[in-house]
Coordinates of C-alpha atoms in Angstrom, one line a residue:
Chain K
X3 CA -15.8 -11.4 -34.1
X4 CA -14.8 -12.4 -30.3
X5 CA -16.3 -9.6 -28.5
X6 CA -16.1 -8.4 -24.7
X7 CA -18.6 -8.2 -21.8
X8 CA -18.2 -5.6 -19.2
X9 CA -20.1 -5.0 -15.9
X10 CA -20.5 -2.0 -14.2
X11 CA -22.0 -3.2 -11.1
X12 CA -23.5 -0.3 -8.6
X13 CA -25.7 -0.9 -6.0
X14 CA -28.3 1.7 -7.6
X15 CA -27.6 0.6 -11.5
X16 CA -25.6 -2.3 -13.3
X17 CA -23.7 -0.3 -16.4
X18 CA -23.3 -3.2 -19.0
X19 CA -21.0 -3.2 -22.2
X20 CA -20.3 -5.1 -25.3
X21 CA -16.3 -4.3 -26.5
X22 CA -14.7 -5.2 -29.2
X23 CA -10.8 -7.1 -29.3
X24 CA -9.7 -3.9 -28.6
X25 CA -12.2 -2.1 -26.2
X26 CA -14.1 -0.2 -28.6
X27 CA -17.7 -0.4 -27.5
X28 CA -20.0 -1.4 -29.3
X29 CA -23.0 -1.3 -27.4
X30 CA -24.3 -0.2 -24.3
X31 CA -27.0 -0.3 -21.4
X32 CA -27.7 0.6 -17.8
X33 CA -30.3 -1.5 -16.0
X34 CA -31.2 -0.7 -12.5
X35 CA -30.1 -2.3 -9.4
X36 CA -33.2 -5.0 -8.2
X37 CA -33.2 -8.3 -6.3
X38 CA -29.5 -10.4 -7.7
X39 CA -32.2 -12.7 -8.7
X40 CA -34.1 -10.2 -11.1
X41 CA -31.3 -7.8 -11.6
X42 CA -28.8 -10.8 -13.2
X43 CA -31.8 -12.2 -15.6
X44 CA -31.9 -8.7 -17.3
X45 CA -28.0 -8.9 -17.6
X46 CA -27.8 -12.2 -18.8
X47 CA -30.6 -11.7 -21.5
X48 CA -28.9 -8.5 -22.6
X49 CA -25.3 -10.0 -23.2
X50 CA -27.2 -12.8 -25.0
X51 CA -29.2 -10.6 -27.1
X52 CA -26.0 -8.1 -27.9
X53 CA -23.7 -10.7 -28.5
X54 CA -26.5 -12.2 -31.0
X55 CA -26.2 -9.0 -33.1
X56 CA -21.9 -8.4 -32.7
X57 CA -20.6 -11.7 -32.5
X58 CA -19.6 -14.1 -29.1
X59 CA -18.6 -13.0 -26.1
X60 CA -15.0 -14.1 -25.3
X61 CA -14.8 -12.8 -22.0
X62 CA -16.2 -11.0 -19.0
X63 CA -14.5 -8.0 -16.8
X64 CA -16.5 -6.9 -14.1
X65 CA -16.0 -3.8 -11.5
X66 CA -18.7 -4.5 -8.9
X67 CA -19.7 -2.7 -5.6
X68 CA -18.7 -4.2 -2.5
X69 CA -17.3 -5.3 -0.2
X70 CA -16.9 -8.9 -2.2
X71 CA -14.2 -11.2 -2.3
X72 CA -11.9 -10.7 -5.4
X73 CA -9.4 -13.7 -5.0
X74 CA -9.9 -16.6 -7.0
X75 CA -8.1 -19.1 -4.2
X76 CA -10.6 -17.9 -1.4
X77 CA -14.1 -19.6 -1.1
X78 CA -15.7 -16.0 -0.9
X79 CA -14.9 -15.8 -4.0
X80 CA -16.9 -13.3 -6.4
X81 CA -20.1 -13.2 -3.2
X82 CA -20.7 -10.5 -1.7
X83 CA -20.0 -10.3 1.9
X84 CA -21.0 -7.5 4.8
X85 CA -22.6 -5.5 2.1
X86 CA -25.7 -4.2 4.1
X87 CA -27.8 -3.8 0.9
X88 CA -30.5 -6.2 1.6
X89 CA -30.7 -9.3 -0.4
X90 CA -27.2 -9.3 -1.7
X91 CA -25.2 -11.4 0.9
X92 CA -24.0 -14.1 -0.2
X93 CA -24.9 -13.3 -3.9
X94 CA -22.3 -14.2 -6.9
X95 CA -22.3 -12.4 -10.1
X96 CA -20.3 -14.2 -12.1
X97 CA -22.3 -17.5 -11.1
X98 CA -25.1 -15.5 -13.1
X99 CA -22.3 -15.5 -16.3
X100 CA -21.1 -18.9 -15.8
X101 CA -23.4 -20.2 -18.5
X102 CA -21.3 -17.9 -21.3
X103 CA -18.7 -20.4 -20.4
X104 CA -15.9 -18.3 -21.3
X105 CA -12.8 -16.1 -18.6
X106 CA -14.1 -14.1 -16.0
X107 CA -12.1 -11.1 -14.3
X108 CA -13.7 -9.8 -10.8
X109 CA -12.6 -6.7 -9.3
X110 CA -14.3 -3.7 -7.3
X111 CA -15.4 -1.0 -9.1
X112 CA -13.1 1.3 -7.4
X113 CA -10.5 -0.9 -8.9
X114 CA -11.9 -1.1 -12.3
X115 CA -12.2 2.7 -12.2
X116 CA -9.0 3.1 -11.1
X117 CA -7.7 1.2 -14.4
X118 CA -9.9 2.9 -16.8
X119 CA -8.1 6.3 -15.4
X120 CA -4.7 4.6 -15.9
X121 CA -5.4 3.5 -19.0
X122 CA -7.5 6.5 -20.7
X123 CA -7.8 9.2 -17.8
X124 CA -6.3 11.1 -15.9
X125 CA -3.7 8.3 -14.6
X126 CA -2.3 8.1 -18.1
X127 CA 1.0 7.0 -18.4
X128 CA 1.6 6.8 -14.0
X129 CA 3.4 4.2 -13.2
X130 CA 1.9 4.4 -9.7
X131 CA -1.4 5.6 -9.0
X132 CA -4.0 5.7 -6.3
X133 CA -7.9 6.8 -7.1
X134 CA -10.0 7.7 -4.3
X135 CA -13.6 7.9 -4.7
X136 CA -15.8 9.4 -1.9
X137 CA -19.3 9.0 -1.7
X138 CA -21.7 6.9 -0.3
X139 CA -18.9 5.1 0.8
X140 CA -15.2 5.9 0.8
X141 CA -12.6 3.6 -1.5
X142 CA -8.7 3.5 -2.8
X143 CA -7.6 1.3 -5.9
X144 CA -3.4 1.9 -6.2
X145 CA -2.0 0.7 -9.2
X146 CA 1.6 -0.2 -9.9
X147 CA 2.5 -0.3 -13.4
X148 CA -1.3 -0.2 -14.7
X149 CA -1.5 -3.7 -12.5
X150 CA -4.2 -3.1 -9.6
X151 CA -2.5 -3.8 -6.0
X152 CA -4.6 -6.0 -3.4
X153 CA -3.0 -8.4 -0.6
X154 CA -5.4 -10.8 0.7
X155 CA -8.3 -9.1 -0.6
X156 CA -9.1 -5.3 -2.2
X157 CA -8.0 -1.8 0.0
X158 CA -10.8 -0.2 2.6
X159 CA -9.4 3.0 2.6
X160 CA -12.5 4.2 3.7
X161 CA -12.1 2.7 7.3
X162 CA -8.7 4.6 7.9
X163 CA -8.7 6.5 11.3
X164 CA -8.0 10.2 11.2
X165 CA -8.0 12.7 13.6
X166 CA -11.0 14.3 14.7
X167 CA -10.6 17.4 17.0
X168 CA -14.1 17.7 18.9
X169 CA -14.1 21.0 19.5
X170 CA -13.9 21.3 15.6
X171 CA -16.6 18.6 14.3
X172 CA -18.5 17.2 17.5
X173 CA -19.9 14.8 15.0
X174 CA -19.5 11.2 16.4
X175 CA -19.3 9.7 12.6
X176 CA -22.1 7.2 11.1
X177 CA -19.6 4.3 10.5
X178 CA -21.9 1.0 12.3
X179 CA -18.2 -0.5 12.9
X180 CA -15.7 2.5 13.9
X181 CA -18.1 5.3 14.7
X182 CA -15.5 8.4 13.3
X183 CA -13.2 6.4 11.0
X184 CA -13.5 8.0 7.8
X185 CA -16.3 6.9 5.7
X186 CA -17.8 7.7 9.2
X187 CA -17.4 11.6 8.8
X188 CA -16.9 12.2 5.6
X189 CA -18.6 9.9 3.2
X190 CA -22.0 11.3 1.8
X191 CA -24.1 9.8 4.5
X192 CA -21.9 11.3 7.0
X193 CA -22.5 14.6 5.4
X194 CA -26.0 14.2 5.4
X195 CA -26.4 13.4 8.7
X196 CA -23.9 16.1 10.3
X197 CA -25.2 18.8 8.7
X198 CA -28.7 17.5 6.5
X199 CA -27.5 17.9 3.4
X200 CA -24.8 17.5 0.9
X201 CA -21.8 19.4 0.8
X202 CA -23.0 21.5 -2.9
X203 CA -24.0 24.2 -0.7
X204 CA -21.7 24.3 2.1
X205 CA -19.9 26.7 4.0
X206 CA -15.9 27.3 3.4
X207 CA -15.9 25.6 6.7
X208 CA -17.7 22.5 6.3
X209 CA -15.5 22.5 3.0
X210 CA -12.5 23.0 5.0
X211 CA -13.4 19.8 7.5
X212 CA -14.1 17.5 4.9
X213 CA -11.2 18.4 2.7
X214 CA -9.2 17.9 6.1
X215 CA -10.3 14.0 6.6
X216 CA -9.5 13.5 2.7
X217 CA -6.1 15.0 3.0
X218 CA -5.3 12.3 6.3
X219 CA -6.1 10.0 3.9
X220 CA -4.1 11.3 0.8
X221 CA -1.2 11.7 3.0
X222 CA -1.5 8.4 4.5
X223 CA -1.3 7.1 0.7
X224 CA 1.6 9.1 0.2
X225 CA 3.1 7.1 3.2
X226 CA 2.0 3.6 2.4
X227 CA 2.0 3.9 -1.2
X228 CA 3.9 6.5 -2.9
X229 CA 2.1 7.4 -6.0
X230 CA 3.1 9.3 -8.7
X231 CA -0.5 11.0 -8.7
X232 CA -3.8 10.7 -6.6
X233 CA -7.4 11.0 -8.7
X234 CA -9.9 11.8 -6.0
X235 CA -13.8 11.2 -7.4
X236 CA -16.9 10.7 -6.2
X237 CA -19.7 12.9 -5.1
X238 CA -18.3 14.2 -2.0
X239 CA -15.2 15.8 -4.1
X240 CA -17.4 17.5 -6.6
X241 CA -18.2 20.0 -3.9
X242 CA -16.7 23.6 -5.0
X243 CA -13.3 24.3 -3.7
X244 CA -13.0 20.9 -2.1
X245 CA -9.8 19.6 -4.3
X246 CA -7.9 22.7 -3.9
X247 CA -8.3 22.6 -0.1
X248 CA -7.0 18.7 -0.4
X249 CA -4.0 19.7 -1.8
X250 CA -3.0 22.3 0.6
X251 CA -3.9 20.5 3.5
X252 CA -2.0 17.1 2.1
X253 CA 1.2 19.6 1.8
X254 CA 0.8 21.1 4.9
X255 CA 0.5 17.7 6.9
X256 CA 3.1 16.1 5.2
X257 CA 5.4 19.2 6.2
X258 CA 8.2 18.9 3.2
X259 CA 9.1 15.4 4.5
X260 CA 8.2 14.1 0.8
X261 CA 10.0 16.4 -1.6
X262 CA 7.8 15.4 -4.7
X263 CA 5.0 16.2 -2.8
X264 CA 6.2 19.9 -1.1
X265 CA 5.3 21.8 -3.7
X266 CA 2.1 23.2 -5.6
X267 CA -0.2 19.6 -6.0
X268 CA -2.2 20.7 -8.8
X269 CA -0.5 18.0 -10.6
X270 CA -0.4 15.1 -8.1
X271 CA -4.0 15.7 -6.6
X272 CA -6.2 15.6 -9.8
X273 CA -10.4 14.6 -10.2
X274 CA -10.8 12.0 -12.7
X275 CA -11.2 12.5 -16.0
X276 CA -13.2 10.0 -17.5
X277 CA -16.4 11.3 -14.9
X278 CA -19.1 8.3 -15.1
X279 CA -17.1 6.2 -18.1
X280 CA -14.0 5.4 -15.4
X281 CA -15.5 2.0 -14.6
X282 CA -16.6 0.4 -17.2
X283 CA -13.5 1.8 -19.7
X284 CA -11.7 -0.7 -17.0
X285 CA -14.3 -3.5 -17.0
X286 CA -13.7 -3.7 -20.6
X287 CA -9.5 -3.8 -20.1
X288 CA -10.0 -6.6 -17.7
X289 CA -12.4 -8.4 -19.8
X290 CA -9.7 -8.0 -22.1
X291 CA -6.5 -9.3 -20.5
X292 CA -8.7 -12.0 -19.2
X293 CA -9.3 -13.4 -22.9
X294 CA -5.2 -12.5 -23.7
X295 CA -4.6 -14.5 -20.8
X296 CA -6.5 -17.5 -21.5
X297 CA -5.9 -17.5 -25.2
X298 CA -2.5 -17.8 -24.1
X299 CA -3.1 -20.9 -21.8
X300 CA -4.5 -22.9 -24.9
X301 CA -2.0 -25.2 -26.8
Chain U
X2 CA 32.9 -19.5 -8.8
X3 CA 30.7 -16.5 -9.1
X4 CA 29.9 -15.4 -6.2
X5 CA 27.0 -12.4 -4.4
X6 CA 28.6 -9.4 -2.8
X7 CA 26.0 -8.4 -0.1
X8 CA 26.0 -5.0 2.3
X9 CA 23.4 -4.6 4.9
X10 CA 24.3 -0.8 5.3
X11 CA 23.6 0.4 8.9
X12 CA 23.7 3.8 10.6
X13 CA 26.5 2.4 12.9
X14 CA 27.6 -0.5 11.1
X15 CA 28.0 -2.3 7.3
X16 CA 27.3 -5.7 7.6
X17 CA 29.2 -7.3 4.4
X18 CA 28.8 -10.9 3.3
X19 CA 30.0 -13.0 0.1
X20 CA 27.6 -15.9 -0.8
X21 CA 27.4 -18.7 -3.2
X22 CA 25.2 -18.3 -6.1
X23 CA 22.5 -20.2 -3.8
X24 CA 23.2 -17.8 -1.1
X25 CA 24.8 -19.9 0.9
X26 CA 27.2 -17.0 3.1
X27 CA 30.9 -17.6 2.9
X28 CA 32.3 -15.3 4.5
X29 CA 30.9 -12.1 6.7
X30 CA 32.5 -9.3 8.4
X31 CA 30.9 -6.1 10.2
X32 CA 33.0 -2.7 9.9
X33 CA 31.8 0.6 11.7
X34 CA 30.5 3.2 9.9
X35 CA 32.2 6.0 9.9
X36 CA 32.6 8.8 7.3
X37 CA 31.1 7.6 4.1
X38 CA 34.6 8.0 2.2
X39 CA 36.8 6.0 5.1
X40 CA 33.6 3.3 5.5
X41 CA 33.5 2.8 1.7
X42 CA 37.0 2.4 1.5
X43 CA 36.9 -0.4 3.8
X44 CA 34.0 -2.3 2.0
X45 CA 35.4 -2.2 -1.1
X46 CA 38.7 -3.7 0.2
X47 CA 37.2 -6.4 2.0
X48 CA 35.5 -7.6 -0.6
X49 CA 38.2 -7.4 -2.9
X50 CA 40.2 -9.4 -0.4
X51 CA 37.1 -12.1 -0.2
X52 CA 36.3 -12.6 -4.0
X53 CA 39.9 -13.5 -4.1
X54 CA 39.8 -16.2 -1.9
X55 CA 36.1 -17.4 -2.8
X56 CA 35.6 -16.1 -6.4
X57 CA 34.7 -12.8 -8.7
X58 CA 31.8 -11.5 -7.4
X59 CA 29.2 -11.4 -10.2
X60 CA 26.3 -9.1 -8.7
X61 CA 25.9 -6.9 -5.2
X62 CA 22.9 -6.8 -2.8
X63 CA 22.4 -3.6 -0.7
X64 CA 19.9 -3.0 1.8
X65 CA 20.7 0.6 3.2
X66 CA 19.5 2.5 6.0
X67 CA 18.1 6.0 4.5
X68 CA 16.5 8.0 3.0
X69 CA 17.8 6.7 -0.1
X70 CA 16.7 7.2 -3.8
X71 CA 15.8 3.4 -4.5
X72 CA 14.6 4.3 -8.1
X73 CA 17.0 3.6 -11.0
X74 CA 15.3 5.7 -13.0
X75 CA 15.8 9.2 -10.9
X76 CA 18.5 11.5 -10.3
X77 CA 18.8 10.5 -7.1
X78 CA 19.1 7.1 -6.7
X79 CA 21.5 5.1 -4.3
X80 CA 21.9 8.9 -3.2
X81 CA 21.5 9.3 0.9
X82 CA 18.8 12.4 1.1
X83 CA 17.7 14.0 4.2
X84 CA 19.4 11.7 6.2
X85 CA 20.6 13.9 9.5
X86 CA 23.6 11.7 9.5
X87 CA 26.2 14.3 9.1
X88 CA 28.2 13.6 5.8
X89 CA 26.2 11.3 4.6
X90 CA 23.9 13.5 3.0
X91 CA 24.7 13.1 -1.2
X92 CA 27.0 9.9 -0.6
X93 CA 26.6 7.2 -3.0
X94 CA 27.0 3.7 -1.8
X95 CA 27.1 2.1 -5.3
X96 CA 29.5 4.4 -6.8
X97 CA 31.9 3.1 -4.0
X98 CA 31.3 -0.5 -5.8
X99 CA 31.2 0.6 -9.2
X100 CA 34.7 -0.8 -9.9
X101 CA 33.4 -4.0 -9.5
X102 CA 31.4 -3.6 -12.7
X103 CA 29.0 -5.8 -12.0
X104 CA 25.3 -5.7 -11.6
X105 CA 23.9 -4.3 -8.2
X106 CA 20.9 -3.9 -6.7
X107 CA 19.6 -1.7 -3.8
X108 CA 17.0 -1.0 -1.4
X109 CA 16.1 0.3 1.7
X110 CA 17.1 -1.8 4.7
X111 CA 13.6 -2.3 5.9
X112 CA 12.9 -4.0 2.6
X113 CA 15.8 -6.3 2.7
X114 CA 14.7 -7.6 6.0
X115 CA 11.0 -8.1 4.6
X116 CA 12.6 -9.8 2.0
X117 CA 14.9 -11.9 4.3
X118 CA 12.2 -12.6 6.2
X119 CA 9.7 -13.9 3.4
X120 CA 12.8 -15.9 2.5
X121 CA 13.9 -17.7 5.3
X122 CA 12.0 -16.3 8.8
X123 CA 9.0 -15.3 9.6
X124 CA 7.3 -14.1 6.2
X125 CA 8.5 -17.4 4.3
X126 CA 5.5 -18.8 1.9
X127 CA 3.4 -15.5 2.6
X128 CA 1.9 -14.4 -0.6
X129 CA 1.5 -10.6 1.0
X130 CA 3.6 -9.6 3.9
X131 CA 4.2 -6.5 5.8
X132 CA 7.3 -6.2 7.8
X133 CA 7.5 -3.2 10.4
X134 CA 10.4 -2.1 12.5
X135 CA 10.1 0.0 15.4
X136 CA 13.7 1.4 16.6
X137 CA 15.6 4.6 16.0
X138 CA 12.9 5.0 13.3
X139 CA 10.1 3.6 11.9
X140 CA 9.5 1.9 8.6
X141 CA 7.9 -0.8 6.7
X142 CA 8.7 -3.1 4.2
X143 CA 5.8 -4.5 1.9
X144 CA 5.8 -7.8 -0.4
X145 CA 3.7 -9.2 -2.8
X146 CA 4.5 -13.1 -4.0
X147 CA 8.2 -12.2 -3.0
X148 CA 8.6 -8.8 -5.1
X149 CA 9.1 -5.9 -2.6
X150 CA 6.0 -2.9 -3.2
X151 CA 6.9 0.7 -3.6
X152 CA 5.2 3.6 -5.6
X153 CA 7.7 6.1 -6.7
X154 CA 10.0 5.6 -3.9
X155 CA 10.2 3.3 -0.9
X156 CA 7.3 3.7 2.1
X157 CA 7.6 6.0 5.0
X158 CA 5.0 4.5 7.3
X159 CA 7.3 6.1 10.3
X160 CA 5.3 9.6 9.7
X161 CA 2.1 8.3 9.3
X162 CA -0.6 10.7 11.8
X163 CA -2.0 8.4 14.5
X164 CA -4.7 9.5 16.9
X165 CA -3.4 10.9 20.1
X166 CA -5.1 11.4 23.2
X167 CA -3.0 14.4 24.9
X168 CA -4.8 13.6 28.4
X169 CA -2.9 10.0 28.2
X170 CA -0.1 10.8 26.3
X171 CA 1.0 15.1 26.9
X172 CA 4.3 14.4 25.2
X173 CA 4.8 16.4 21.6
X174 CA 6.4 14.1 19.9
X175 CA 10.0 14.5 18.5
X176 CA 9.7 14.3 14.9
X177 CA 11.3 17.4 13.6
X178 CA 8.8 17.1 10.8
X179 CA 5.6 16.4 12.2
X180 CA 6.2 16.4 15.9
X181 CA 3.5 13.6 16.7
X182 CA 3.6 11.8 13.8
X183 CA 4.4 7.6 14.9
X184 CA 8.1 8.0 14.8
X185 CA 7.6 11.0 16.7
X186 CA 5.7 9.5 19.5
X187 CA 6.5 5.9 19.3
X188 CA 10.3 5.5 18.0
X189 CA 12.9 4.5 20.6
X190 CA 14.6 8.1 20.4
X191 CA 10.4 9.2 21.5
X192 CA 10.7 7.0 24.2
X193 CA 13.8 7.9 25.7
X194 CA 12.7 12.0 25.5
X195 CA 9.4 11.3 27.1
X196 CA 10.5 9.1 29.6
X197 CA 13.9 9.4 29.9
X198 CA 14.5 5.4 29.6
X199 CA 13.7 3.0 26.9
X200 CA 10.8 0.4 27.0
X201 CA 12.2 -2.9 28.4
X202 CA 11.5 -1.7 32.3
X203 CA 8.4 0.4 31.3
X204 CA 5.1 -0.2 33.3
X205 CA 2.1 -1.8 31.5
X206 CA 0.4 1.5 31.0
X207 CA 3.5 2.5 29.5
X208 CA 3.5 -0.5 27.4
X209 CA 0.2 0.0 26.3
X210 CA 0.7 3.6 25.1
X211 CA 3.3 2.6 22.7
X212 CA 1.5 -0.9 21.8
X213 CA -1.6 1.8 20.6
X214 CA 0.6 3.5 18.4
X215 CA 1.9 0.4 16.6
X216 CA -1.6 -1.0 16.7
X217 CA -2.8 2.4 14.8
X218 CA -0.4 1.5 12.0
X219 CA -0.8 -1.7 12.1
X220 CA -4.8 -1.0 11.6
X221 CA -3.4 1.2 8.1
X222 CA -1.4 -1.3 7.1
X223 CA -4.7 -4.1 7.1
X224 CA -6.7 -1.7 5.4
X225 CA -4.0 -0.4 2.7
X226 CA -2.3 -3.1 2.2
X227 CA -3.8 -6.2 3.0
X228 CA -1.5 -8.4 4.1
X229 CA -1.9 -11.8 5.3
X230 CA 0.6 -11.3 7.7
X231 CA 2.9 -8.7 9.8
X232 CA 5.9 -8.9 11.4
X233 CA 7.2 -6.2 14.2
X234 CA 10.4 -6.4 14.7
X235 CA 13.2 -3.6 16.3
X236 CA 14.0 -2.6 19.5
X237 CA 10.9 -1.3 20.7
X238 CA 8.4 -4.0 19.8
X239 CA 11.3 -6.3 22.2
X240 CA 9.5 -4.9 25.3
X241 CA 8.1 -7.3 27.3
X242 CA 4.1 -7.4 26.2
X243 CA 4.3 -5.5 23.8
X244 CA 3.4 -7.8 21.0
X245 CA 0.7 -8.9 22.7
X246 CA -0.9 -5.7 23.4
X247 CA -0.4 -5.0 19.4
X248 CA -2.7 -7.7 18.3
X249 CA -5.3 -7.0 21.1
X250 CA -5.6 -3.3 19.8
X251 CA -5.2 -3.9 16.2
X252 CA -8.5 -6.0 16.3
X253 CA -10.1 -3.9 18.7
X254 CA -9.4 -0.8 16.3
X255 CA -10.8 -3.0 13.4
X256 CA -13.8 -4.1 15.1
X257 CA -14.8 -6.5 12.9
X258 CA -15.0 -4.6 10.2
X259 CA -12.3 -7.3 8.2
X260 CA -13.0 -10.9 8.7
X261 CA -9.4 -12.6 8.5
X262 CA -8.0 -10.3 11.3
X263 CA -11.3 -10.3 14.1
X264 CA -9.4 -13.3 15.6
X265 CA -6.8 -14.7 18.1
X266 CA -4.0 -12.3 16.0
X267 CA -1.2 -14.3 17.1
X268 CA -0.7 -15.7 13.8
X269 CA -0.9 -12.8 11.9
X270 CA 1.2 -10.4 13.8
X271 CA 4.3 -12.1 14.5
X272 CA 8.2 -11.2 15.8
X273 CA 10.8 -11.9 13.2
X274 CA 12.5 -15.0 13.1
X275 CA 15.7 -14.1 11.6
X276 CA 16.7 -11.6 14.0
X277 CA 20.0 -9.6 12.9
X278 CA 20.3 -12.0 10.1
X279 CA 17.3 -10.3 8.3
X280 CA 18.9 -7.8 6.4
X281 CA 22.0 -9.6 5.2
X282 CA 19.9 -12.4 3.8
X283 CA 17.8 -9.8 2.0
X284 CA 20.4 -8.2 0.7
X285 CA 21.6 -11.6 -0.3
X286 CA 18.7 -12.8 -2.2
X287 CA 18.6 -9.1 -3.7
X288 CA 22.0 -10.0 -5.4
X289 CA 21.4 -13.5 -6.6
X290 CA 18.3 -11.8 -8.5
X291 CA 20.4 -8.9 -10.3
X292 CA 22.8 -11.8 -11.3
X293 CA 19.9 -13.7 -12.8
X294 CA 18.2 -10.5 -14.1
X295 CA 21.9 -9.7 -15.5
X296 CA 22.3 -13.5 -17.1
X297 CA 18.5 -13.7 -18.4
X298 CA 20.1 -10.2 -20.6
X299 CA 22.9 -11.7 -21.8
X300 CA 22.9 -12.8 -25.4

């Protein structure tokens, strides 16, 4: 039986899979995040030893954290860039695959959670959709008929400039690039440093601030992208009362220009469903329309 | 000979052209617009008139000025919505061709110039492409390899929320929505309110204001979208300097953060090349792909 890797990459933990043809899995692992060198010799060995006991692997699909190049043309291809996580630069994951010989796909694991929402979560059925995850960093995947959306490379929502009132949050932002884009005031890290700890036990106030900087962004996607639904996950959203404040304040900014989205939001702004299974659920479905797609290249 | 009825549909005029099936134009006319009954009238007669001397007209092309429902699938589509165009509001632009009985397609006007663009002008070859206009309104057309983006309905990047520094720029903003949204501040109708003239004999601090806005969006539309390349095109972005100020502030607002656009930005955010031709040859191309879409059905 062909069978499917899938790669949950994470800068703290690589989740790793073994599918069947049709994304059942069959076996499963999490191995923590060390050197690439160290950290892609326990992957390899454990696809090796897991497709030993269910049959060979026919494909990979990998969600990975970022930021790393995701086109196939570009020479950055599958390395990790900027990424300040030290050691990782310039790494490539699927260079640690290539000796499976078999289709790749590469995508950020916002991406890959995005599709595993799509295509068993709560983006079921959209035919546009945007996932947010907030965090330790801040990330959109949109997808368009279950396809994932990217120009030249993957989104960075998380850079997006919102509006910061000083008088409200005097809080310069953490970002090392933009200072109070964001991922600069409202990421996890931010949230730490603003206020020293996380936003579990914070006040309707600090609730109310964060929610504000999500809602910029959810009603910038409205703009730019026009989903049928937003997923927002991720620590930072997990705090109590957090999504209900998003979908007031995405209503109230967008000010009934968008008639699909001037009413009660419950049903457009929604937290995933699939929790910690989002990512790999759509490493596994690109693993699997990378072997459909190559099966049919062959004569 | 079959030929491609195509109607760039303006706020003050219809722009109506009949092309060969290569798109070739063989004849064009421009009528005012008036009411939508008297207006439609006149379209339909001219191209009655036209296909008789040139051949039936086997598909339409619209690119419309809006909001417009540009979803086949919705109640509302080809129908003008909160357009403040008075009696426009609940016209229907294709049930004025319908007699034709042919195949038409429609979309926004913004998205016939990206597409005319990506044709023939400034876009051509670009595998992602975001076209901007800055005029009466605001909007943005986005493509991927050719195929024109849009979620559930068609962007509205005019009412995205940019920063705004009330000790440079006091004005309110005129958006009857949002007040200082980017159409509300940076829109030629903004500019005429705040300074009671439009941009072409503006002073370089004047300039510069309205090059911040643009660069804002143009900052969202890198880290949304992408794209490998944006054009500005519409009255405002004519103003002497202003392109130039664009790119400066759009890298200075990234700030490294994306590789491909901390550069000279000359190449990347460009004026259109087609000018006033944009939209027709959108629409155009629009056309000659419902005809194919329509053929490829046939038994």
């Amino acid at each position: 039986m062909t069978t499917i890797g899938a790669v949950e990459a994470g800068g703290t933990k690589f989740v790793l899979a073994l599918a069947d043809a049709e994304g059942a899995i069959l076996e499963q692992t999490r191995i923590e995040t060390r050197a690439p060198a160290a950290t892609f010799a326990e992957m390899t060995a454990w696809f090796e030893a897991a497709a030993a006991r269910h049959g060979p692997i026919g494909a990979f699909g990998i969600g990975s954290f970022g930021p790393i190049g995701i086109d196939p043309a570009r020479p950055d291809y599958a390395t990790f860039t900027t990424t300040p996580k030290p050691g990782w630069s310039g790494a490539s994951i699927i260079e640690a695959l290539a000796r499976f010989e078999v289709p790749l796909a590469l995508d950020t694991d916002v991406n890959a959670a995005a599709l595993g929402e799509w295509l068993a979560g709560a983006g079921q059925g959209r035919g546009s959709l945007a996932y947010t995850t907030i965090g330790t960093g801040v990330g959109t995947g949109v997808l368009k008929d279950g396809a994932v959306l990217a120009g030249w490379s993957h989104y960075e929502s998380g850079h997006l400039v919102v509006r910061r009132d000083p008088a409200r949050d005097p809080f310069a932002g953490v970002c090392p690039f933009h200072g109070d884009c964001l991922e600069g005031l409202a990421s996890g890290p931010a949230i730490e440093a603003r206020w020293g700890r996380d936003l579990s036990s914070a006040s309707p106030d600090q609730i109310a601030l964060i929610a504000d900087y999500a809602a910029q962004l959810a009603a910038a996607l409205v703009l730019l992208h026009r989903p049928e639904r937003m997923i927002f996950g991720g620590g930072v959203v997990k705090a109590p009362g957090l999504i209900e404040q998003v979908r007031l304040l995405t209503r109230e900014k967008l000010a009934g220009y968008i008639a699909e989205w001037d009413e009660d939001l419950s049903h457009r702004i929604v937290p995933p469903m699939l929790g910690d299974k989002a990512g790999i659920t759509g490493a596994i479905e690109m693993g699997r329309r990378a072997l459909v797609t190559f099966q049919g290249d062959q004569p």
